[in-house]
Amino acid sequence: RRVAYNVTAPVMTADRSELVAQIHVANTDGSGNFQLTFAEKTSNNPQWSPDSTRLAFASTRNGKNNLYLLRLSGGEAEQLTDTKSAVGAFAWSPDGKWIAYTMTDMPGEEEEKQAKGRDDWKWVEENVKLSRLYVLPVEKDAEGKRPARRLTAADYNVGELDWSPDGRSIVYSHAKSPKADYWTTLDVSVVDVQSGQSKTLAATPAAEYQPRFSPDGKWVAMSVTDNPPRWARSVTLHVVPAGGGAAKALPATFDGQPNLVGWSSDGGRLYYNEARGTGSRLYALDVTSGAITELEKG
């Protein structure tokens, strides 16, 4: 019934010159529009809790990009993470008790010393930091803390993530390195949240990414490049059994560049957007028949 979104505006003062994003909320009928955050630094990527009573969002208000929690009933935002690096992608668990997120490795002692001394030169793509997958409890423990737990042990760079409907697993994409040329090594794995054990779902010479669990948790949809992957790549959508097995390639899209949005609520279709002429349009692809329907022609 409500939508949370970002509004970005320039801040030009005697000592500031930057773009700052704030979170706004409105009813879906267009009424009740109001600004929710007012910090001096950007607040972005608002995500509703499953019960719609709270918003999690990312903000740089304390220096690094951290996660915050805001109750829609009132009150100030509460900081959930306190990292010296930066939080990336994040998502609520289906039961609203956990938040999974990616975070880059912490800087070393020498790097912190150089940063404090403003000795901030660096070699590009040297001493690269990897992004790992973590899970954080939303409620505090008996000691008033929220201990985060790292889920990925392997030395690869985690990208997108998606919870299974039962909240027991998280599917994620990962590459050997965040360096520009390593996107071709993108694969998809799934991790058991309780044990932290990961298993590979897709690891062909092609690049696999944008994994999305089906509503019943039985399938994972993903985008897959041509094999071998090229910079001028062509992409098709695939579905693979969530427990592992052979992937099923779906029919080619109009431009070969689908951006996977997600599943329909009944699990029968995949939604994606794709360029058409000078614009971008929304499509639905029937997983069984392969039929493609253009949903809007604006």
Tab-separated table of C-alpha atoms in Angstrom:
chain	number	residue	atom	x	y	z
A	1	ARG	CA	0.000	0.000	0.000
A	2	ARG	CA	3.020	2.267	0.295
A	3	VAL	CA	6.191	2.823	-1.671
A	4	ALA	CA	9.557	4.054	-0.402
A	5	TYR	CA	11.807	5.800	-2.878
A	6	ASN	CA	14.804	8.118	-3.173
A	7	VAL	CA	14.901	11.781	-4.139
A	8	THR	CA	18.339	13.174	-4.970
A	9	ALA	CA	19.100	16.892	-4.820
A	10	PRO	CA	22.254	19.027	-5.053
A	11	VAL	CA	23.633	20.606	-1.874
A	12	MET	CA	25.620	23.743	-2.709
A	13	THR	CA	26.978	25.740	0.216
A	14	ALA	CA	30.206	27.535	1.053
A	15	ASP	CA	31.791	24.297	2.231
A	16	ARG	CA	29.770	21.605	0.416
A	17	SER	CA	29.181	20.657	-3.194
A	18	GLU	CA	27.545	17.241	-3.526
A	19	LEU	CA	24.440	15.274	-4.403
A	20	VAL	CA	22.474	13.960	-1.413
A	21	ALA	CA	19.679	11.372	-1.572
A	22	GLN	CA	16.831	11.242	0.955
A	23	ILE	CA	14.131	8.620	1.436
A	24	HIS	CA	10.493	9.511	0.812
A	25	VAL	CA	7.325	7.473	1.391
A	26	ALA	CA	3.963	7.727	-0.384
A	27	ASN	CA	0.743	5.757	-0.603
A	28	THR	CA	0.294	3.899	-3.882
A	29	ASP	CA	-2.688	6.109	-4.757
A	30	GLY	CA	-0.322	9.097	-4.729
A	31	SER	CA	-1.464	10.531	-1.405
A	32	GLY	CA	0.381	10.934	1.889
A	33	ASN	CA	3.746	11.758	0.343
A	34	PHE	CA	6.386	12.794	2.885
A	35	GLN	CA	10.143	12.898	3.401
A	36	LEU	CA	11.397	10.327	5.896
A	37	THR	CA	15.145	10.971	6.290
A	38	PHE	CA	16.884	14.313	6.790
A	39	ALA	CA	20.544	13.447	7.481
A	40	GLU	CA	23.272	15.576	5.932
A	41	LYS	CA	24.611	12.544	4.070
A	42	THR	CA	22.889	10.240	1.603
A	43	SER	CA	20.297	7.655	2.679
A	44	ASN	CA	19.380	5.204	-0.068
A	45	ASN	CA	18.129	1.775	-1.131
A	46	PRO	CA	15.138	1.618	1.257
A	47	GLN	CA	13.757	-1.913	1.721
A	48	TRP	CA	10.561	-2.762	3.596
A	49	SER	CA	10.527	-5.354	6.344
A	50	PRO	CA	8.190	-8.266	5.508
A	51	ASP	CA	5.566	-6.930	7.951
A	52	SER	CA	5.827	-3.407	6.427
A	53	THR	CA	6.460	-1.742	9.805
A	54	ARG	CA	10.142	-0.904	9.296
A	55	LEU	CA	12.552	0.235	6.619
A	56	ALA	CA	16.158	-0.871	6.316
A	57	PHE	CA	18.382	1.414	4.293
A	58	ALA	CA	22.021	2.252	3.635
A	59	SER	CA	23.624	5.562	4.539
A	60	THR	CA	27.033	7.230	4.639
A	61	ARG	CA	26.020	9.541	7.515
A	62	ASN	CA	28.778	8.145	9.757
A	63	GLY	CA	31.481	8.001	7.109
A	64	LYS	CA	31.271	4.514	5.603
A	65	ASN	CA	28.177	2.995	3.993
A	66	ASN	CA	26.319	1.237	6.829
A	67	LEU	CA	22.875	-0.268	7.374
A	68	TYR	CA	20.175	1.498	9.390
A	69	LEU	CA	16.726	0.555	10.661
A	70	LEU	CA	13.804	2.985	10.898
A	71	ARG	CA	10.386	2.236	12.366
A	72	LEU	CA	7.538	3.830	10.433
A	73	SER	CA	5.647	4.423	13.692
A	74	GLY	CA	8.240	7.036	14.647
A	75	GLY	CA	11.685	7.547	16.118
A	76	GLU	CA	15.190	8.036	14.799
A	77	ALA	CA	17.065	5.609	12.592
A	78	GLU	CA	19.086	2.964	14.442
A	79	GLN	CA	22.478	1.957	13.086
A	80	LEU	CA	22.692	-1.798	12.470
A	81	THR	CA	26.264	-2.189	11.221
A	82	ASP	CA	29.439	-0.344	12.146
A	83	THR	CA	32.046	-1.135	9.542
A	84	LYS	CA	35.288	0.511	8.495
A	85	SER	CA	34.801	-0.705	4.927
A	86	ALA	CA	31.388	-0.505	3.207
A	87	VAL	CA	28.137	-2.451	3.019
A	88	GLY	CA	26.913	-3.304	-0.485
A	89	ALA	CA	23.790	-5.271	-1.412
A	90	PHE	CA	21.393	-6.345	1.354
A	91	ALA	CA	18.023	-8.086	1.787
A	92	TRP	CA	15.565	-8.995	4.569
A	93	SER	CA	14.908	-12.627	5.371
A	94	PRO	CA	11.293	-13.692	4.666
A	95	ASP	CA	10.484	-13.838	8.395
A	96	GLY	CA	11.975	-10.386	9.049
A	97	LYS	CA	14.411	-11.685	11.673
A	98	TRP	CA	17.625	-11.385	9.659
A	99	ILE	CA	19.269	-9.145	7.101
A	100	ALA	CA	21.821	-10.583	4.695
A	101	TYR	CA	24.352	-8.205	3.212
A	102	THR	CA	27.652	-8.015	1.380
A	103	MET	CA	30.628	-6.145	2.787
A	104	THR	CA	34.141	-5.557	1.494
A	105	ASP	CA	37.168	-6.628	3.524
A	106	MET	CA	38.379	-4.260	6.234
A	107	PRO	CA	41.426	-2.060	5.581
A	108	GLY	CA	44.673	-3.194	7.161
A	109	GLU	CA	46.593	-1.290	9.861
A	110	GLU	CA	48.936	0.316	7.336
A	111	GLU	CA	46.018	1.415	5.177
A	112	GLU	CA	44.258	2.974	8.167
A	113	LYS	CA	47.465	4.776	9.131
A	114	GLN	CA	47.837	6.137	5.584
A	115	ALA	CA	44.195	7.243	5.525
A	116	LYS	CA	44.544	9.144	8.820
A	117	GLY	CA	47.671	10.846	7.485
A	118	ARG	CA	45.919	11.780	4.221
A	119	ASP	CA	48.509	9.648	2.451
A	120	ASP	CA	45.790	8.324	0.205
A	121	TRP	CA	47.530	7.547	-3.072
A	122	LYS	CA	47.190	3.973	-4.313
A	123	TRP	CA	47.932	1.687	-7.221
A	124	VAL	CA	44.745	0.887	-9.137
A	125	GLU	CA	43.686	-2.774	-8.777
A	126	GLU	CA	46.452	-3.559	-6.302
A	127	ASN	CA	45.639	-4.928	-2.837
A	128	VAL	CA	42.058	-5.487	-3.972
A	129	LYS	CA	39.379	-5.980	-1.302
A	130	LEU	CA	36.861	-8.797	-1.746
A	131	SER	CA	33.155	-8.576	-0.951
A	132	ARG	CA	31.869	-11.285	1.431
A	133	LEU	CA	28.372	-12.414	2.403
A	134	TYR	CA	27.160	-11.847	5.980
A	135	VAL	CA	23.940	-12.275	7.952
A	136	LEU	CA	22.854	-10.047	10.842
A	137	PRO	CA	20.054	-10.524	13.410
A	138	VAL	CA	17.560	-7.648	13.418
A	139	GLU	CA	16.867	-7.940	17.151
A	140	LYS	CA	19.597	-7.470	19.746
A	141	ASP	CA	20.808	-10.356	21.904
A	142	ALA	CA	20.871	-10.458	25.728
A	143	GLU	CA	24.003	-8.285	25.723
A	144	GLY	CA	22.382	-5.663	23.528
A	145	LYS	CA	24.423	-6.569	20.459
A	146	ARG	CA	23.793	-7.806	16.930
A	147	PRO	CA	26.679	-10.183	16.136
A	148	ALA	CA	27.122	-10.530	12.388
A	149	ARG	CA	28.090	-13.895	10.944
A	150	ARG	CA	30.092	-14.392	7.757
A	151	LEU	CA	28.582	-17.006	5.445
A	152	THR	CA	31.120	-17.250	2.624
A	153	ALA	CA	34.531	-18.717	3.334
A	154	ALA	CA	35.942	-18.938	-0.192
A	155	ASP	CA	38.115	-16.155	-1.573
A	156	TYR	CA	35.814	-14.752	-4.210
A	157	ASN	CA	33.879	-11.522	-4.664
A	158	VAL	CA	30.160	-11.813	-3.832
A	159	GLY	CA	27.678	-9.772	-5.888
A	160	GLU	CA	23.876	-10.132	-5.878
A	161	LEU	CA	21.967	-12.165	-3.302
A	162	ASP	CA	18.433	-13.530	-2.811
A	163	TRP	CA	16.788	-15.413	0.087
A	164	SER	CA	14.904	-18.656	-0.418
A	165	PRO	CA	11.189	-18.379	0.497
A	166	ASP	CA	11.697	-20.548	3.602
A	167	GLY	CA	14.626	-18.405	4.773
A	168	ARG	CA	16.998	-21.364	5.033
A	169	SER	CA	19.208	-20.559	2.056
A	170	ILE	CA	20.652	-17.608	0.169
A	171	VAL	CA	21.577	-17.775	-3.490
A	172	TYR	CA	24.338	-15.440	-4.635
A	173	SER	CA	26.606	-14.629	-7.560
A	174	HIS	CA	30.376	-14.422	-7.204
A	175	ALA	CA	33.473	-13.729	-9.296
A	176	LYS	CA	37.142	-14.453	-8.727
A	177	SER	CA	37.891	-10.766	-8.268
A	178	PRO	CA	36.130	-7.369	-8.390
A	179	LYS	CA	38.617	-6.238	-11.035
A	180	ALA	CA	37.031	-5.088	-14.283
A	181	ASP	CA	38.119	-8.031	-16.426
A	182	TYR	CA	36.902	-10.703	-13.995
A	183	TRP	CA	33.155	-10.401	-14.607
A	184	THR	CA	33.613	-13.292	-17.041
A	185	THR	CA	34.228	-15.586	-14.025
A	186	LEU	CA	30.790	-14.959	-12.493
A	187	ASP	CA	29.146	-18.118	-11.102
A	188	VAL	CA	26.126	-18.792	-8.871
A	189	SER	CA	26.124	-20.680	-5.557
A	190	VAL	CA	23.691	-21.257	-2.704
A	191	VAL	CA	24.582	-21.232	1.002
A	192	ASP	CA	22.793	-22.874	3.908
A	193	VAL	CA	22.277	-20.044	6.397
A	194	GLN	CA	22.534	-22.204	9.504
A	195	SER	CA	25.597	-24.263	8.602
A	196	GLY	CA	27.339	-21.800	6.290
A	197	GLN	CA	27.937	-24.562	3.750
A	198	SER	CA	27.876	-23.424	0.115
A	199	LYS	CA	27.320	-25.470	-3.010
A	200	THR	CA	27.615	-24.483	-6.631
A	201	LEU	CA	24.493	-24.123	-8.776
A	202	ALA	CA	26.031	-22.816	-11.983
A	203	ALA	CA	29.735	-22.698	-12.868
A	204	THR	CA	30.149	-23.007	-16.627
A	205	PRO	CA	32.679	-21.063	-18.740
A	206	ALA	CA	29.825	-18.588	-19.349
A	207	ALA	CA	29.126	-15.828	-16.812
A	208	GLU	CA	26.079	-16.502	-14.584
A	209	TYR	CA	24.555	-13.759	-12.425
A	210	GLN	CA	21.309	-12.114	-11.155
A	211	PRO	CA	20.050	-15.237	-9.301
A	212	ARG	CA	16.414	-15.170	-8.121
A	213	PHE	CA	14.550	-17.876	-6.158
A	214	SER	CA	11.120	-18.897	-7.459
A	215	PRO	CA	8.180	-18.300	-5.061
A	216	ASP	CA	8.001	-22.024	-4.219
A	217	GLY	CA	11.774	-22.240	-3.679
A	218	LYS	CA	12.196	-25.050	-6.199
A	219	TRP	CA	13.952	-23.090	-8.952
A	220	VAL	CA	16.530	-20.362	-9.356
A	221	ALA	CA	16.382	-18.048	-12.346
A	222	MET	CA	19.537	-16.341	-13.556
A	223	SER	CA	21.077	-14.455	-16.443
A	224	VAL	CA	23.695	-16.326	-18.477
A	225	THR	CA	26.046	-14.901	-21.100
A	226	ASP	CA	27.182	-16.551	-24.277
A	227	ASN	CA	29.987	-19.081	-23.967
A	228	PRO	CA	32.731	-17.945	-23.818
A	229	PRO	CA	31.616	-14.560	-22.438
A	230	ARG	CA	32.513	-11.448	-24.420
A	231	TRP	CA	32.361	-7.753	-23.581
A	232	ALA	CA	29.858	-7.365	-26.423
A	233	ARG	CA	27.853	-10.109	-24.824
A	234	SER	CA	24.520	-11.740	-25.551
A	235	VAL	CA	22.483	-12.870	-22.533
A	236	THR	CA	19.705	-15.444	-22.075
A	237	LEU	CA	17.607	-16.296	-19.039
A	238	HIS	CA	17.967	-19.753	-17.469
A	239	VAL	CA	16.229	-21.656	-14.678
A	240	VAL	CA	18.015	-24.322	-12.631
A	241	PRO	CA	16.687	-26.624	-9.873
A	242	ALA	CA	17.427	-25.054	-6.478
A	243	GLY	CA	18.822	-28.368	-5.263
A	244	GLY	CA	21.209	-28.600	-8.208
A	245	GLY	CA	20.921	-30.092	-11.674
A	246	ALA	CA	20.864	-29.194	-15.336
A	247	ALA	CA	19.881	-25.641	-16.247
A	248	LYS	CA	17.092	-24.948	-18.719
A	249	ALA	CA	17.744	-22.168	-21.224
A	250	LEU	CA	14.722	-20.020	-22.034
A	251	PRO	CA	14.052	-18.462	-25.462
A	252	ALA	CA	16.194	-15.561	-26.608
A	253	THR	CA	14.865	-12.076	-25.960
A	254	PHE	CA	14.540	-9.285	-28.516
A	255	ASP	CA	17.891	-7.597	-27.861
A	256	GLY	CA	19.747	-10.366	-26.032
A	257	GLN	CA	20.245	-8.043	-23.059
A	258	PRO	CA	17.504	-8.897	-20.513
A	259	ASN	CA	17.794	-7.402	-17.028
A	260	LEU	CA	16.107	-9.919	-14.727
A	261	VAL	CA	13.609	-8.292	-12.330
A	262	GLY	CA	12.022	-11.332	-10.681
A	263	TRP	CA	9.295	-13.971	-10.723
A	264	SER	CA	5.540	-13.601	-10.926
A	265	SER	CA	3.800	-14.528	-7.658
A	266	ASP	CA	2.600	-17.839	-9.111
A	267	GLY	CA	6.060	-18.764	-10.403
A	268	GLY	CA	4.838	-19.082	-13.969
A	269	ARG	CA	6.620	-16.097	-15.498
A	270	LEU	CA	9.861	-14.178	-15.278
A	271	TYR	CA	9.805	-10.395	-15.527
A	272	TYR	CA	12.666	-8.525	-17.160
A	273	ASN	CA	13.334	-5.166	-18.731
A	274	GLU	CA	15.282	-4.620	-21.914
A	275	ALA	CA	16.175	-1.854	-24.328
A	276	ARG	CA	13.883	-1.369	-27.294
A	277	GLY	CA	14.891	1.437	-29.601
A	278	THR	CA	15.781	4.442	-27.453
A	279	GLY	CA	13.799	3.295	-24.422
A	280	SER	CA	13.482	0.409	-21.982
A	281	ARG	CA	10.409	-1.815	-21.790
A	282	LEU	CA	9.066	-4.402	-19.380
A	283	TYR	CA	8.414	-7.997	-20.491
A	284	ALA	CA	7.126	-11.293	-19.090
A	285	LEU	CA	8.544	-14.645	-20.205
A	286	ASP	CA	6.437	-17.767	-19.629
A	287	VAL	CA	8.755	-20.355	-18.057
A	288	THR	CA	6.817	-23.322	-19.467
A	289	SER	CA	5.882	-22.228	-22.988
A	290	GLY	CA	8.643	-19.687	-23.587
A	291	ALA	CA	6.127	-17.110	-24.801
A	292	ILE	CA	7.204	-13.480	-24.337
A	293	THR	CA	4.666	-10.744	-23.610
A	294	GLU	CA	5.423	-7.032	-23.725
A	295	LEU	CA	3.762	-5.531	-20.639
A	296	GLU	CA	3.998	-1.850	-21.479
A	297	LYS	CA	4.871	0.088	-24.614
A	298	GLY	CA	5.539	3.518	-23.192
